[in-house]
Amino acid sequence: MHDLAQLRVEAGVATLTLDRSGRGNALVPELLDAMRDCLARAARADVHVLVLNAKGRAFSAGGDVAGFAGHGADTQALLAYSADIVGALNRTILDLLAFPAPVVAAVNGAVTGGSVGFVLASDIAVMSERAFLQPYYGDMGFAPDGGWTALLPERIGAAKALEVQYLNTRLDARACRDLGLASRVVSPEELEGETDALVKVIVSKDPASLKASRANVWSPSRRARVAAALERERAGFLRLIARPETAARMAAFLAPAAFAEKGR
């Protein structure tokens, strides 16, 4: 399990690395369980800052469509798998929001589907110029999860959040910066160095002060509201996932030509 997400703690900095690069760090229950385990261990280590990054070209390609499609016509198995993975995603996002120290996301590449929640639950995002956010829900026939309705409208406004989802807009790194979703945009070669420089500034500050700021912003009452909104997303996902229309759209997406076109 821990091979899919790795934790390194050094000099007050915890680095959580997603490592399912052969599948674009696409989400499966095992990866999410590994992330939650790493977050719990990092919280116990009382670090000054958490850095979330990923190996490979993609940051995370959202739910692994092959994992959903692999259940075929077994509706009950598909619903059980979907409830498990979206529930695990919601718990991971809430764990990130509850993390006691500042959270920095170093976004190296594509962030699609429910993986957007990892960026939205971070305090600061440093994005590579080749990184982007994109929902894909209307194309796939899924209901949105990962915070596209639970977190994004608060960040960029309801109308813009809905437009992005209706049109399946690809928000490149500069668009994310303009919308306030990313703090800095750098070349792929500069991502690690820029993140390290930012982390050094954070570590130089009084850790109790920064932790107090985060605790106040992500108070228990606010996290409870997010949890309820994420649960609505999960319920909506389960309502749509077993439809014939969704099965057809997943099959079209997984066709070799479509898969290559989307670069996932």
Coordinates of C-alpha atoms in Angstrom, one line a residue:
M1 CA 0.0 0.0 0.0
H2 CA 2.7 2.5 1.0
D3 CA 4.5 2.2 -2.4
L4 CA 1.6 4.2 -3.9
A5 CA 2.2 7.2 -1.6
Q6 CA 5.4 7.9 0.2
L7 CA 6.2 10.1 3.1
R8 CA 9.6 11.7 3.9
V9 CA 10.0 13.9 7.0
E10 CA 13.2 16.0 7.3
A11 CA 14.0 19.2 9.2
G12 CA 10.4 19.9 10.0
V13 CA 9.1 19.4 6.4
A14 CA 6.9 16.4 5.5
T15 CA 6.8 15.5 1.8
L16 CA 4.0 13.3 0.6
T17 CA 4.6 11.9 -2.9
L18 CA 2.0 10.2 -5.0
D19 CA 3.6 7.3 -6.9
R20 CA 1.3 5.6 -9.3
S21 CA 2.9 7.3 -12.2
G22 CA 2.3 4.4 -14.6
R23 CA -1.4 5.2 -14.4
G24 CA -1.0 9.0 -14.1
N25 CA -1.4 8.8 -10.3
A26 CA -5.1 7.9 -11.0
L27 CA -7.1 7.3 -7.9
V28 CA -7.8 3.8 -6.5
P29 CA -8.8 3.0 -3.0
E30 CA -5.3 1.7 -2.2
L31 CA -3.6 5.0 -3.2
L32 CA -6.1 7.0 -1.1
D33 CA -5.6 4.7 1.9
A34 CA -1.9 5.2 1.6
M35 CA -2.3 9.0 1.4
R36 CA -4.4 9.0 4.6
D37 CA -1.8 6.9 6.4
C38 CA 1.0 9.3 5.3
L39 CA -1.1 12.3 6.5
A40 CA -1.7 10.7 9.9
R41 CA 2.0 9.9 10.3
A42 CA 3.0 13.4 9.2
A43 CA 0.5 15.0 11.7
R44 CA 1.9 12.9 14.5
A45 CA 5.4 14.1 13.6
D46 CA 4.4 17.7 14.3
V47 CA 6.0 19.1 11.2
H48 CA 6.1 22.8 10.2
V49 CA 4.8 22.3 6.7
L50 CA 3.5 19.6 4.4
V51 CA 4.4 19.4 0.7
L52 CA 2.2 17.4 -1.6
N53 CA 3.8 16.3 -4.9
A54 CA 3.7 13.5 -7.4
K55 CA 6.0 11.4 -9.6
G56 CA 5.6 11.2 -13.3
R57 CA 4.1 13.7 -15.8
A58 CA 0.6 14.0 -14.2
F59 CA -0.1 15.2 -10.7
S60 CA -3.2 13.0 -10.6
A61 CA -5.7 11.9 -13.3
G62 CA -8.7 11.6 -10.9
G63 CA -10.6 8.3 -10.5
D64 CA -9.2 5.5 -12.6
V65 CA -11.9 5.1 -15.3
A66 CA -10.7 1.6 -16.0
G67 CA -11.4 0.8 -12.3
F68 CA -15.0 1.8 -12.8
A69 CA -15.5 0.3 -16.2
G70 CA -13.9 -3.0 -15.1
H71 CA -17.1 -4.0 -13.2
G72 CA -19.0 -4.3 -16.4
A73 CA -22.7 -5.1 -15.9
D74 CA -22.3 -5.9 -12.2
T75 CA -24.2 -2.9 -10.9
Q76 CA -23.9 -3.8 -7.3
A77 CA -20.2 -4.3 -7.5
L78 CA -19.8 -1.0 -9.4
L79 CA -21.9 0.9 -6.8
A80 CA -19.9 -0.6 -3.9
Y81 CA -16.6 0.3 -5.6
S82 CA -17.8 3.8 -6.3
A83 CA -19.0 4.3 -2.8
D84 CA -15.7 3.1 -1.5
I85 CA -13.5 5.2 -3.7
V86 CA -15.5 8.5 -3.5
G87 CA -15.8 8.0 0.3
A88 CA -12.1 7.5 0.6
L89 CA -11.4 10.6 -1.6
N90 CA -13.7 12.7 0.6
R91 CA -11.9 11.4 3.8
T92 CA -8.5 12.2 2.3
I93 CA -9.6 15.8 1.4
L94 CA -11.0 16.3 4.9
D95 CA -7.7 15.0 6.4
L96 CA -5.9 17.5 4.3
L97 CA -8.1 20.3 5.5
A98 CA -7.6 19.2 9.1
F99 CA -3.9 18.9 8.8
P100 CA -2.4 21.0 11.5
A101 CA 0.4 22.7 9.5
P102 CA 0.5 24.7 6.3
V103 CA 0.0 22.6 3.1
V104 CA 1.8 23.3 -0.1
A105 CA 1.0 21.5 -3.4
A106 CA 3.7 21.3 -6.0
V107 CA 1.7 20.6 -9.1
N108 CA 3.8 19.0 -11.8
G109 CA 1.1 18.2 -14.4
A110 CA -2.5 17.3 -15.1
V111 CA -5.0 17.4 -12.3
T112 CA -8.3 16.0 -13.6
G113 CA -11.5 14.8 -12.0
G114 CA -11.7 14.3 -8.2
S115 CA -8.0 14.9 -7.7
V116 CA -8.7 18.6 -7.9
G117 CA -9.6 18.3 -4.2
F118 CA -5.9 17.9 -3.3
V119 CA -5.1 21.3 -4.8
L120 CA -8.2 22.9 -3.3
A121 CA -7.4 21.6 0.1
S122 CA -3.8 23.0 0.0
D123 CA -3.0 26.5 1.2
I124 CA -0.5 27.4 -1.6
A125 CA -0.2 25.8 -5.0
V126 CA 3.0 26.1 -7.1
M127 CA 2.2 25.0 -10.6
S128 CA 4.4 23.9 -13.5
E129 CA 3.6 25.6 -16.8
R130 CA 2.5 22.3 -18.1
A131 CA 0.0 21.7 -15.3
F132 CA -3.7 22.2 -15.7
L133 CA -7.1 21.5 -14.0
Q134 CA -9.9 19.9 -15.9
P135 CA -13.2 18.3 -14.7
Y136 CA -14.3 15.8 -17.5
Y137 CA -17.6 15.0 -15.7
G138 CA -19.9 16.1 -18.5
D139 CA -17.8 14.1 -21.0
M140 CA -17.8 11.0 -18.7
G141 CA -21.4 11.1 -17.5
F142 CA -20.2 11.2 -13.9
A143 CA -21.5 13.6 -11.2
P144 CA -18.7 15.9 -9.9
D145 CA -16.7 14.8 -6.9
G146 CA -13.5 15.9 -5.2
G147 CA -14.7 19.3 -4.4
W148 CA -15.7 20.7 -7.8
T149 CA -19.0 21.7 -6.2
A150 CA -18.0 21.5 -2.5
L151 CA -14.9 23.7 -2.6
L152 CA -14.4 25.3 -6.0
P153 CA -17.4 27.8 -6.1
E154 CA -16.1 29.4 -2.9
R155 CA -12.7 29.9 -4.5
I156 CA -13.7 31.3 -7.9
G157 CA -17.5 32.0 -7.7
A158 CA -20.4 29.8 -8.5
A159 CA -20.9 31.0 -12.0
K160 CA -17.3 30.4 -13.1
A161 CA -17.2 27.0 -11.3
L162 CA -20.3 25.9 -13.2
E163 CA -19.0 27.3 -16.5
V164 CA -15.8 25.3 -16.1
Q165 CA -17.8 22.1 -15.5
Y166 CA -20.4 22.7 -18.2
L167 CA -17.8 23.3 -20.9
N168 CA -15.1 21.0 -19.5
T169 CA -12.7 23.9 -19.5
R170 CA -9.0 23.2 -19.2
L171 CA -7.7 25.7 -16.7
D172 CA -4.0 26.0 -17.5
A173 CA -1.5 27.1 -14.9
R174 CA -1.7 30.8 -15.7
A175 CA -5.5 30.7 -15.7
C176 CA -5.3 29.0 -12.3
R177 CA -3.0 31.8 -11.1
D178 CA -5.4 34.5 -12.4
L179 CA -8.3 32.8 -10.6
G180 CA -6.4 32.6 -7.4
L181 CA -6.1 28.8 -7.5
A182 CA -2.3 28.9 -7.9
S183 CA 0.2 31.2 -6.2
R184 CA 3.1 30.7 -8.6
V185 CA 3.7 29.4 -12.1
V186 CA 7.1 28.2 -13.0
S187 CA 8.8 26.1 -15.7
P188 CA 8.8 22.3 -15.1
E189 CA 12.5 22.5 -14.3
E190 CA 12.0 25.2 -11.7
L191 CA 9.1 23.5 -9.8
E192 CA 11.2 21.7 -7.2
G193 CA 13.5 24.7 -6.5
E194 CA 10.6 27.2 -6.3
T195 CA 8.7 24.9 -3.9
D196 CA 11.8 24.4 -1.8
A197 CA 12.4 28.2 -1.6
L198 CA 8.8 28.8 -0.6
V199 CA 9.0 26.1 2.1
K200 CA 12.2 27.6 3.5
V201 CA 10.3 30.9 4.0
I202 CA 7.4 29.1 5.7
V203 CA 9.7 27.2 8.0
S204 CA 11.5 30.4 9.1
K205 CA 8.2 31.7 10.6
D206 CA 6.9 30.9 14.0
P207 CA 5.2 27.5 13.5
A208 CA 2.6 28.0 16.3
S209 CA 1.4 31.2 14.6
L210 CA 1.0 29.6 11.2
K211 CA -0.8 26.6 12.7
A212 CA -3.2 28.9 14.5
S213 CA -4.0 30.7 11.2
R214 CA -4.7 27.4 9.5
A215 CA -6.8 26.1 12.4
N216 CA -8.9 29.2 12.4
V217 CA -9.5 29.2 8.6
W218 CA -10.3 25.5 8.5
S219 CA -12.3 25.4 11.8
P220 CA -14.3 22.4 12.7
S221 CA -17.6 24.1 11.7
R222 CA -16.2 25.0 8.3
R223 CA -14.9 21.5 7.7
A224 CA -18.3 20.1 8.7
R225 CA -19.9 22.2 6.0
V226 CA -17.4 20.9 3.5
A227 CA -18.0 17.3 4.7
A228 CA -21.7 17.7 4.1
A229 CA -21.1 19.1 0.6
L230 CA -18.7 16.3 -0.2
E231 CA -21.3 13.7 0.9
R232 CA -23.8 15.3 -1.5
E233 CA -21.2 14.9 -4.2
R234 CA -20.8 11.2 -3.3
A235 CA -24.5 10.6 -3.4
G236 CA -24.8 12.3 -6.8
F237 CA -21.9 10.2 -8.1
L238 CA -23.7 7.0 -7.0
R239 CA -26.9 8.1 -8.7
L240 CA -25.2 8.5 -12.1
I241 CA -22.4 5.9 -12.2
A242 CA -24.4 2.8 -13.1
R243 CA -26.4 4.3 -16.0
P244 CA -26.0 2.9 -19.5
E245 CA -25.1 6.4 -20.7
T246 CA -22.2 6.5 -18.3
A247 CA -21.0 3.0 -19.3
A248 CA -21.1 4.1 -23.0
R249 CA -19.1 7.3 -22.3
M250 CA -16.5 5.4 -20.2
A251 CA -16.1 2.9 -23.1
A252 CA -15.6 5.7 -25.6
F253 CA -13.1 7.4 -23.3
L254 CA -11.1 4.2 -22.8
A255 CA -10.9 3.6 -26.6
P256 CA -7.2 3.8 -27.7
A257 CA -7.8 6.8 -29.9
A258 CA -9.7 8.9 -27.3
F259 CA -7.2 7.9 -24.6
A260 CA -4.3 9.1 -26.7
E261 CA -6.0 12.4 -27.6
K262 CA -6.7 13.3 -24.0
G263 CA -3.1 12.5 -23.0
R264 CA -4.2 10.6 -19.9

